Coordinates of C-alpha atoms and ligand atoms in Angstrom, one line a residue:
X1 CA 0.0 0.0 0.0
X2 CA 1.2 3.2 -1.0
X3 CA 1.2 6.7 1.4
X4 CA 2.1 4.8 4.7
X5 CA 3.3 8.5 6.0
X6 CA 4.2 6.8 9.5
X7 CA 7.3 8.0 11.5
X8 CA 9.2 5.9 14.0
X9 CA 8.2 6.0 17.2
X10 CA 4.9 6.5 16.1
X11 CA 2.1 3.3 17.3
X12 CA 0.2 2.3 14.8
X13 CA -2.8 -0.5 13.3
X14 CA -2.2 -2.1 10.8
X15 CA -4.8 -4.1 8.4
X16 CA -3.2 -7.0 6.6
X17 CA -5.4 -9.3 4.6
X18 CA -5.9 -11.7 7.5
X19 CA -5.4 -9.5 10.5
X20 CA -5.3 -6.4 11.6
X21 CA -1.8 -5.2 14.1
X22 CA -1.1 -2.7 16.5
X23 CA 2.4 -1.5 17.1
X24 CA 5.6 1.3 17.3
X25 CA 7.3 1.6 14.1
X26 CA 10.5 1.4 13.9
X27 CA 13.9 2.9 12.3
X28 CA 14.3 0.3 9.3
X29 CA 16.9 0.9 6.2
X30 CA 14.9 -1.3 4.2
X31 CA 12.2 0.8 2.3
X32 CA 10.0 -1.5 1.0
X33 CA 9.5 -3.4 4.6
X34 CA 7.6 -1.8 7.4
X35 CA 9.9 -3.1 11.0
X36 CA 7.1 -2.8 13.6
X37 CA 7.5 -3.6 17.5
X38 CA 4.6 -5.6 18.8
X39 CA 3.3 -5.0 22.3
X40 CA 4.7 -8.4 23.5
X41 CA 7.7 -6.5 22.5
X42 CA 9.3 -9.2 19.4
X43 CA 9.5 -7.2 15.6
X44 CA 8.0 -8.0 12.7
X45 CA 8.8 -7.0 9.6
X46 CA 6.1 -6.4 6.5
X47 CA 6.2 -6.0 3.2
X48 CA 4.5 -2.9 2.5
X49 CA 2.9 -4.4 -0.2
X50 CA 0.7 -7.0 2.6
X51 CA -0.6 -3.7 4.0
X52 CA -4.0 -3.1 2.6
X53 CA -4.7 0.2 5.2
X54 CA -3.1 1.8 8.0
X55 CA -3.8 4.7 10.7
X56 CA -1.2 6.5 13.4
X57 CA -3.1 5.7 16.9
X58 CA -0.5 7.6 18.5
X59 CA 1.8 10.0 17.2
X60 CA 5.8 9.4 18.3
X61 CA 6.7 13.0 20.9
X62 CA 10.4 13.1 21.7
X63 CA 10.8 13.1 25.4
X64 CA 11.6 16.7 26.1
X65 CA 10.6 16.4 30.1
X66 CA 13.3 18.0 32.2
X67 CA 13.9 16.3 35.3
X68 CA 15.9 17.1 38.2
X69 CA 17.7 15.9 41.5
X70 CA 16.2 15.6 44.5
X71 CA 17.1 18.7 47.1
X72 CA 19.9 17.1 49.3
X73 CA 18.4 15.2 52.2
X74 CA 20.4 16.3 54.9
X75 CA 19.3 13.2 57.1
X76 CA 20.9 11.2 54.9
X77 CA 24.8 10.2 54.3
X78 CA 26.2 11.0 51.2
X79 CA 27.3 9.1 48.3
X80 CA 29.2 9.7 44.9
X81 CA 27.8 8.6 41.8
X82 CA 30.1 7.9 38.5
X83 CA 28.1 7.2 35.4
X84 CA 30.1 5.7 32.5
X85 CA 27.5 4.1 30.0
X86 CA 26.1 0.7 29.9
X87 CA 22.1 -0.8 29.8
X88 CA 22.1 0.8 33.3
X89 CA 22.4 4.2 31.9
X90 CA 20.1 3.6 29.0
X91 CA 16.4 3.4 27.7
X92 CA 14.4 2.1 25.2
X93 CA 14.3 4.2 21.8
X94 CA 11.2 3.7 20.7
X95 CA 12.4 4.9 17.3
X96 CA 15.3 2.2 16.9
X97 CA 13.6 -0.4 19.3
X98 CA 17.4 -0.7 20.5
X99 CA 18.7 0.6 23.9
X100 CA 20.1 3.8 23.7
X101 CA 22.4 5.7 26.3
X102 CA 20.6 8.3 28.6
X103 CA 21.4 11.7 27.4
X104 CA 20.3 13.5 31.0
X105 CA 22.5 12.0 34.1
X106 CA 19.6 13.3 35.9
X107 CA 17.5 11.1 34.3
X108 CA 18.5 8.3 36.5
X109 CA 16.3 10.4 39.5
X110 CA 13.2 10.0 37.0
X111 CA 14.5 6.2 36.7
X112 CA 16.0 5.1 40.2
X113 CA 14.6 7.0 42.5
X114 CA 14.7 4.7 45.1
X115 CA 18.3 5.3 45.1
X116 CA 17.4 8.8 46.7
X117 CA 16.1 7.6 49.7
X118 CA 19.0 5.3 50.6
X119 CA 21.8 8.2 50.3
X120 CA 22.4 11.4 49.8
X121 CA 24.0 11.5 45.9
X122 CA 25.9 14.4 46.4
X123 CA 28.0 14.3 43.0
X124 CA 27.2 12.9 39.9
X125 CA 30.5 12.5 37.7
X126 CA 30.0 11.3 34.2
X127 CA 33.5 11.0 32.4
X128 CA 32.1 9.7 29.5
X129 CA 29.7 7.4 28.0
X130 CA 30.0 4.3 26.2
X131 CA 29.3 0.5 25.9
X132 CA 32.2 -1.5 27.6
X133 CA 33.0 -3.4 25.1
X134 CA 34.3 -0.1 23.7
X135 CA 36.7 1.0 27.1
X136 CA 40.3 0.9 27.0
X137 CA 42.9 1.7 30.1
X138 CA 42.0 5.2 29.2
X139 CA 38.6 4.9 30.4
X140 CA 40.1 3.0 33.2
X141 CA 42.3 5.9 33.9
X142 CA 39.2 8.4 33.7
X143 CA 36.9 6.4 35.5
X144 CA 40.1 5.6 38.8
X145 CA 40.4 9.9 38.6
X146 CA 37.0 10.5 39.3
X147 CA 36.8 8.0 41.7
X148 CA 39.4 9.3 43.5
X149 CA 38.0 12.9 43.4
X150 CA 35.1 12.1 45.3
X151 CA 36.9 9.1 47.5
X152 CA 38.5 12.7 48.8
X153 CA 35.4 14.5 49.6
X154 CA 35.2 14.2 53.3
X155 CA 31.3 14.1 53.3
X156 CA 31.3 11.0 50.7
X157 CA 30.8 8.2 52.5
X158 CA 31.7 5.6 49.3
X159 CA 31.2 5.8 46.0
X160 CA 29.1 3.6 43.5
X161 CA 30.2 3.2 39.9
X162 CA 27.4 2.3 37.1
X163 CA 29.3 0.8 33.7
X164 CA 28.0 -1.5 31.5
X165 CA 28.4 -5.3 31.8
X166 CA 30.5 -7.0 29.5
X167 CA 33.8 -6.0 30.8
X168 CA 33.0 -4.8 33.9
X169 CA 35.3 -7.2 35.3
X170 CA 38.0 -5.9 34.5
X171 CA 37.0 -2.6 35.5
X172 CA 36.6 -3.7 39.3
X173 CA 40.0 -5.4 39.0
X174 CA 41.9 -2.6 37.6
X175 CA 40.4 -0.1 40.2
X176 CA 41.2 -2.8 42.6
X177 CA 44.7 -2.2 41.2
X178 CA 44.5 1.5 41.3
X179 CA 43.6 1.9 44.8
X180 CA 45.3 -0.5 46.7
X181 CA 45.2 1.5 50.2
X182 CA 41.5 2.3 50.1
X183 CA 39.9 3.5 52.9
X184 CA 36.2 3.4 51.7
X185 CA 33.9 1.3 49.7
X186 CA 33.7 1.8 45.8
X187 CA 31.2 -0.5 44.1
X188 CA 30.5 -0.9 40.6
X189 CA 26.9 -2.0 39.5
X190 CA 24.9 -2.7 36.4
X191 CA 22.0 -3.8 34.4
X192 CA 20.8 -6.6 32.2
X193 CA 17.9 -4.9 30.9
X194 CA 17.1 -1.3 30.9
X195 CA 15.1 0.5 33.2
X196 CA 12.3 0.3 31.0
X197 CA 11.3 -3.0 30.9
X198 CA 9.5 -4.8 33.3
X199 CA 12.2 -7.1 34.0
X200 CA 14.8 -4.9 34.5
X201 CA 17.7 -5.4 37.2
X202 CA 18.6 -2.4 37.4
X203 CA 16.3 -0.7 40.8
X204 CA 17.5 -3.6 42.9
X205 CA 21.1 -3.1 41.9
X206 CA 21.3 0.4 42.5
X207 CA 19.7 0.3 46.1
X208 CA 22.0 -2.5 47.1
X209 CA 24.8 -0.4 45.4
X210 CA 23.9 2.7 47.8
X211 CA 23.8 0.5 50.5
X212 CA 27.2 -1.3 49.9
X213 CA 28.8 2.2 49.8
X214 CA 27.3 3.4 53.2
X215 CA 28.9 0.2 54.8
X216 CA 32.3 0.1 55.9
X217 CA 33.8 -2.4 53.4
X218 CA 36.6 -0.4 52.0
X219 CA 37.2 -2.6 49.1
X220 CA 36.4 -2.7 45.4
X221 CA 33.6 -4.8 44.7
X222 CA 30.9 -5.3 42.5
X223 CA 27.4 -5.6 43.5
X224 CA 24.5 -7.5 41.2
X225 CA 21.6 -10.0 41.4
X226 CA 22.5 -13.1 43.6
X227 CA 19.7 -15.0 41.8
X228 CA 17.4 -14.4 39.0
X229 CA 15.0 -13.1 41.1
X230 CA 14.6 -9.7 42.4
X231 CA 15.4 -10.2 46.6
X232 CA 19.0 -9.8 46.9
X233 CA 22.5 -9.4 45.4
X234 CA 26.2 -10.3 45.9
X235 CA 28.7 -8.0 47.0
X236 CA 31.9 -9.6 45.2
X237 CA 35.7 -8.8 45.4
X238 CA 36.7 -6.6 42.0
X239 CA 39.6 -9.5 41.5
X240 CA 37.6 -12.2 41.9
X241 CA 34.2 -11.4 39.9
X242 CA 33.5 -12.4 36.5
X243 CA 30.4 -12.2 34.1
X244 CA 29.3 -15.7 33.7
X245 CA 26.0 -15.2 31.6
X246 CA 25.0 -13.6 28.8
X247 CA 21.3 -12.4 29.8
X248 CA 20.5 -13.8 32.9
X249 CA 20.0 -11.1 35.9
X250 CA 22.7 -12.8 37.8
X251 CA 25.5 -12.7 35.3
X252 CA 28.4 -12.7 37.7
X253 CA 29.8 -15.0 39.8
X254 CA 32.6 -14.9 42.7
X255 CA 35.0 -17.0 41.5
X256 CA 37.8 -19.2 43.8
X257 CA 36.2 -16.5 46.3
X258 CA 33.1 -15.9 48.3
X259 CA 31.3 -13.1 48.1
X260 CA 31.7 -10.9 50.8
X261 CA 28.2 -9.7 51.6
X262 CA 24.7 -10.1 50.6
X263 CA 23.2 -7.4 50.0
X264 CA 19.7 -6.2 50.2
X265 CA 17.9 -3.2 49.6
X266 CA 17.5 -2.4 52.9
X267 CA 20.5 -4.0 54.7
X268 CA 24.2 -5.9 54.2
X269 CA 25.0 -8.9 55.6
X270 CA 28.6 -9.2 55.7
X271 CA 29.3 -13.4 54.8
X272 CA 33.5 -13.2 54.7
X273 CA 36.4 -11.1 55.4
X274 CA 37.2 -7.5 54.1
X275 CA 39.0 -4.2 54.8
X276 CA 37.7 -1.9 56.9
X277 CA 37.0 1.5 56.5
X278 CA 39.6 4.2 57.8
X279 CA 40.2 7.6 57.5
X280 CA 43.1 9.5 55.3
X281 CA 43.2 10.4 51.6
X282 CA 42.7 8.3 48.8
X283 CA 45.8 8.6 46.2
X284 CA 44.9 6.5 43.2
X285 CA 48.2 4.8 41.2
X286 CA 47.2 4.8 37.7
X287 CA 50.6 3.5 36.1
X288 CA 49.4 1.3 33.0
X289 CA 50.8 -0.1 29.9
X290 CA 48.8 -1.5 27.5
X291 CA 51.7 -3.1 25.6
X292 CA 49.8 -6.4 27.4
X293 CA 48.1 -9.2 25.7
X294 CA 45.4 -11.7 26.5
X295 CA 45.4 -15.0 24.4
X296 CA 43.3 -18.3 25.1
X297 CA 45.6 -21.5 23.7
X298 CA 43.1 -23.8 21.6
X299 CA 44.3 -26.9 20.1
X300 CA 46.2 -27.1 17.3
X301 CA 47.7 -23.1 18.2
X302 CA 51.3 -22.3 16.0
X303 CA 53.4 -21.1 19.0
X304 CA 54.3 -18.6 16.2
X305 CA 51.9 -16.3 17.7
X306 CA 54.6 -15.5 20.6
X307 CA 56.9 -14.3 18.0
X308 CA 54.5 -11.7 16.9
X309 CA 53.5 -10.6 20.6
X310 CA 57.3 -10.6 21.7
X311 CA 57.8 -8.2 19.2
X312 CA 55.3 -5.9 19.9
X313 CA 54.1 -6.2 23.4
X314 CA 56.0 -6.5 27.1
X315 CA 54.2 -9.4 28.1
X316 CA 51.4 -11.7 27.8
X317 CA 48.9 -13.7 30.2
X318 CA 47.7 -17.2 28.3
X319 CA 44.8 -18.4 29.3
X320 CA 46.3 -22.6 29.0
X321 CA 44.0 -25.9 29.9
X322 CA 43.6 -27.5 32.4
X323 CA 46.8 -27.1 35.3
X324 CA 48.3 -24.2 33.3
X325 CA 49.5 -26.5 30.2
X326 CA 50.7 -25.8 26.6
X327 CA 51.9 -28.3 24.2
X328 CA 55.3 -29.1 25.5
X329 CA 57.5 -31.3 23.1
X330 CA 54.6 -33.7 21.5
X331 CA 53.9 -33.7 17.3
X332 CA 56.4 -30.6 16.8
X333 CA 54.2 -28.3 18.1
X334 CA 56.3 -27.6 21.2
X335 CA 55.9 -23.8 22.6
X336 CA 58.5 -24.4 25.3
X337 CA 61.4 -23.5 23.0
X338 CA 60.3 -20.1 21.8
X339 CA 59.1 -19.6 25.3
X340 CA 62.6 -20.0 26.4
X341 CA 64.2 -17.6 23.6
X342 CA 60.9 -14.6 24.6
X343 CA 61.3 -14.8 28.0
X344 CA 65.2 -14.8 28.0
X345 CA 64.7 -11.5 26.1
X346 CA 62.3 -10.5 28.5
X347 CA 59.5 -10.8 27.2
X348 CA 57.0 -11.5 30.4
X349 CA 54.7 -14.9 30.2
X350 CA 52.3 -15.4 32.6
X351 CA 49.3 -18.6 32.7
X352 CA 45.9 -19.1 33.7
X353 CA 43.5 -21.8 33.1
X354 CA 40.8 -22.0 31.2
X355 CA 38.8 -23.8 33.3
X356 CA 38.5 -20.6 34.9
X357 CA 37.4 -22.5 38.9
X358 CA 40.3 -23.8 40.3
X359 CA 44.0 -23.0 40.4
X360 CA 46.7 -23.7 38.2
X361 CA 49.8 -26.4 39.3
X362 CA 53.3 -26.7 37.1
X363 CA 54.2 -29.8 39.6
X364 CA 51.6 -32.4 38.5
X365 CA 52.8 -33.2 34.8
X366 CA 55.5 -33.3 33.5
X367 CA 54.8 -30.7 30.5
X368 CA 53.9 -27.8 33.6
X369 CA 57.7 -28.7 34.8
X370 CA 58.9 -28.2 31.2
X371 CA 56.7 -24.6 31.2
X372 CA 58.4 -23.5 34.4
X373 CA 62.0 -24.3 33.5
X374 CA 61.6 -21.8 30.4
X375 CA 60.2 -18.9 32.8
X376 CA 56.4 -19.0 32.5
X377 CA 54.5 -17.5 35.7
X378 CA 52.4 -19.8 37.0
X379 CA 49.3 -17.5 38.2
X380 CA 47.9 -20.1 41.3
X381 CA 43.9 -19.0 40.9
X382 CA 44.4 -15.9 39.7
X383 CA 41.1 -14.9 36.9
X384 CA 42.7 -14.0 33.0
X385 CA 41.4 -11.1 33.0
X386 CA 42.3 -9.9 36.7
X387 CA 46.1 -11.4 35.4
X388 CA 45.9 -9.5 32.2
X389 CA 45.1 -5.6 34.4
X390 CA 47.7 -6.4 36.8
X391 CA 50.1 -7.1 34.6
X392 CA 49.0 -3.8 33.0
X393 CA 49.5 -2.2 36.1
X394 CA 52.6 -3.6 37.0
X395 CA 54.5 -2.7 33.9
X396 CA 53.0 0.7 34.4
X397 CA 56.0 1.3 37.1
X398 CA 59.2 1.0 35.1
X399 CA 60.9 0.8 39.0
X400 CA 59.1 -2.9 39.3
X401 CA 61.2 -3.7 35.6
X402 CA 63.3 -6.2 37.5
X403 CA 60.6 -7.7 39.5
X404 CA 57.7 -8.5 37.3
X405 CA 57.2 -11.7 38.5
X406 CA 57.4 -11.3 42.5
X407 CA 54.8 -9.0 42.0
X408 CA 52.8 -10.9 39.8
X409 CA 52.7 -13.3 42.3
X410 CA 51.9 -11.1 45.2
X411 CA 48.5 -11.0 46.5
X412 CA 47.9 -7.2 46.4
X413 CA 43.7 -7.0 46.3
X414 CA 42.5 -10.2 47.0
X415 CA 43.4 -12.0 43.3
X416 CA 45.0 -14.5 44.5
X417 CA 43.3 -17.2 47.1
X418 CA 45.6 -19.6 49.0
X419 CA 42.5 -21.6 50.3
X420 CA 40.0 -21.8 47.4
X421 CA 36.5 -22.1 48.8
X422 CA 34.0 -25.1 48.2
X423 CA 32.3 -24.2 45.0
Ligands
DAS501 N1 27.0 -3.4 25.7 C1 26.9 -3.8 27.1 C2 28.0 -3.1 27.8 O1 28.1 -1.8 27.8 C3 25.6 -3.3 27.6 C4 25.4 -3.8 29.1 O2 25.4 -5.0 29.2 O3 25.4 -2.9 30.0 O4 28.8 -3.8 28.5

């Protein structure tokens, strides 16, 4: 049908020759198909052609609403807020039908307002916004300075940090990293789904959030859904966290850890050790150099590869199977003698496993034996990706050149667990 003059955004009904179908139009690049989001929120796509009649129920009105803080409730401690992008700081588009990042911080009042009755959000910091997939260690560097600024604010009581998902991992370790002699709590959080969906994680996380960083866990530590349903969440160590699930509410798990408090909107409930809270100022150490790589061994891998990264990085964490192992000496395909010639030139070559639970061990086979004699660093139960910011870090301070490994090996936030916990 010719003259369908809808926009996106706006809901419409539709009458096809069977049916008739209400729904928002959406943002398509394909002319001759109308995209259309259905009220039980999947898209369909029609050929404009099917469509023998159509009328706008509803015309699309950007949001132009202004909203605002809430006045500072002196009764309540205060908190500092950094917002750096992710679902958590984004909403629906009815346009695209894709989630789009929140363009007014303030926003979040009009979305969490919860929140606001827990603490007193005295700054809002937003160093930038983006997905995390997109974050480098510059992010990491802006992110660990605004931290810091409001770590200093003697009326901040702990800070909570919102950042998208997928690599928000290594985000709590690196800060981990960054402040080593914290003295209050900073606590990233996130969401699955955006605020605007019925489902969405993101309330609960937020409250428990505020609550974390009343407490007086002065740690880094990130703070989600304990389960899939909405009564309580984790508080988890920044070096021992990892995101374990696509979708589900409770994508991260504590891992060769426990958590150390579960948390509910209301209350914490401290389950295992932590740092205390102290007084004094906060000075972050940002040293890092990304001339780091992380690379998972699959069968079959040329050990060429470590040529390439010798060349053009300092060192490397290898994510190995099992124990820590790498083909050693079997079919040709033995890495233990270009292993030998890198690290001699000092080039840095750390291990983790990929089994990701448990803790790596050079003494059960002979082929770990064979990877220790040529110099590799055996990371205990260190997480890859907690292995791949420290080592970051740790080159980051050309006085720790000589060393790299002691301090690889040193347990400086938590990442490293002599006494793994029953899983
Ligand atoms: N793209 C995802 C990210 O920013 C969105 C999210 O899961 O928060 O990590």
């Amino acid at each position: 049908m010719a003259g369908l003059n809808f926009s996106p955004g706006d809901k419409v009904r539709l009458r096809l020759a069977l049916k008739e179908l209400d729904g928002v139009v959406l943002e398509n690049a394909q002319s001759e198909v109308l995209l259309l989001k259905l009220d039980s929120g999947y898209n369909v796509g029609i050929p404009k052609e099917n469509i023998l009649a159509g009328r706008v129920l509803k015309k699309f009105v950007e949001d132009k609403k202004k909203f605002f803080l809430p006045k500072p409730d002196k009764k309540l401690k205060s908190i500092g807020l950094v917002v750096t992008g992710g679902t958590i700081a984004s909403k629906l588009d009815a346009r695209t039908g894709g989630v789009a990042p929140l363009t007014d911080v303030s926003e979040f009042a009009n979305f969490y307002p919860e929140i606001f009755k827990i603490a007193n959000v005295k700054k809002i910091v937003v160093p930038f916004m983006t997905a995390s997939e997109s974050m480098s260690s510059e992010h990491w560097l802006k992110i660990g300075n605004s931290v810091e600024e409001l770590l200093n604010d003697s009326e901040i009581e702990g800070v909570v940090v919102t950042h998208g998902t997928d690599f928000l991992h290594y985000t709590s370790a690196v800060l981990s990293f960054f402040f080593v002699n914290l003295n209050k709590p900073v606590v990233l959080t996130y969401a699955q789904r955006s605020v605007d969906r019925a489902s969405s994680d993101a309330n609960l996380n937020l409250q428990c959030a505020a609550q974390m960083a009343l407490s007086n866990c002065a740690e880094v530590v990130l703070v989600g859904h304990g389960s899939t349903n909405d009564d309580f969440c984790f508080a988890i160590r920044g070096t021992k966290v990892r995101k374990l699930h696509t979708s589900r509410r409770d994508a991260f798990k504590s891992v060769n850890d426990k958590p150390i408090a579960k948390v509910f909107s209301d209350k914490v409930e401290f389950i295992s050790g932590y740092n205390v809270k102290h007084e004094g100022k906060v000075r972050g150490d940002f040293s890092f150099n990304d001339k780091v790589a992380l690379v998972k061994f699959y069968p079959g891998q040329d050990s060429s590869i470590l040529d390439f990264y010798a060349l053009k990085y300092k060192g490397i964490i290898i994510e190995g199977s099992g124990l820590g192992h790498l083909p050693v000496g079997e079919q040709g395909n033995d890495w233990s003698l270009k292993l030998k010639k890198h690290i001699r030139n000092g080039f840095v070559v750390c291990i983790t496993s990929q089994c990701i639970f448990g803790r790596v061990d050079p003494f059960v086979y002979s082929n770990g034996r064979k990877l220790l004699d040529a110099g590799v660093v055996f990371l205990e139960d260190m997480l890859a990706e907690t292995a791949f910011v420290k080592l970051g870090w740790i080159l980051g301070h050309y006085g720790w050149k000589k060393n790299v490994k002691e301090k690889m090996l040193e347990n400086l936030a938590g990442e490293i667990n002599e006494k793994l916990p029953i899983m």
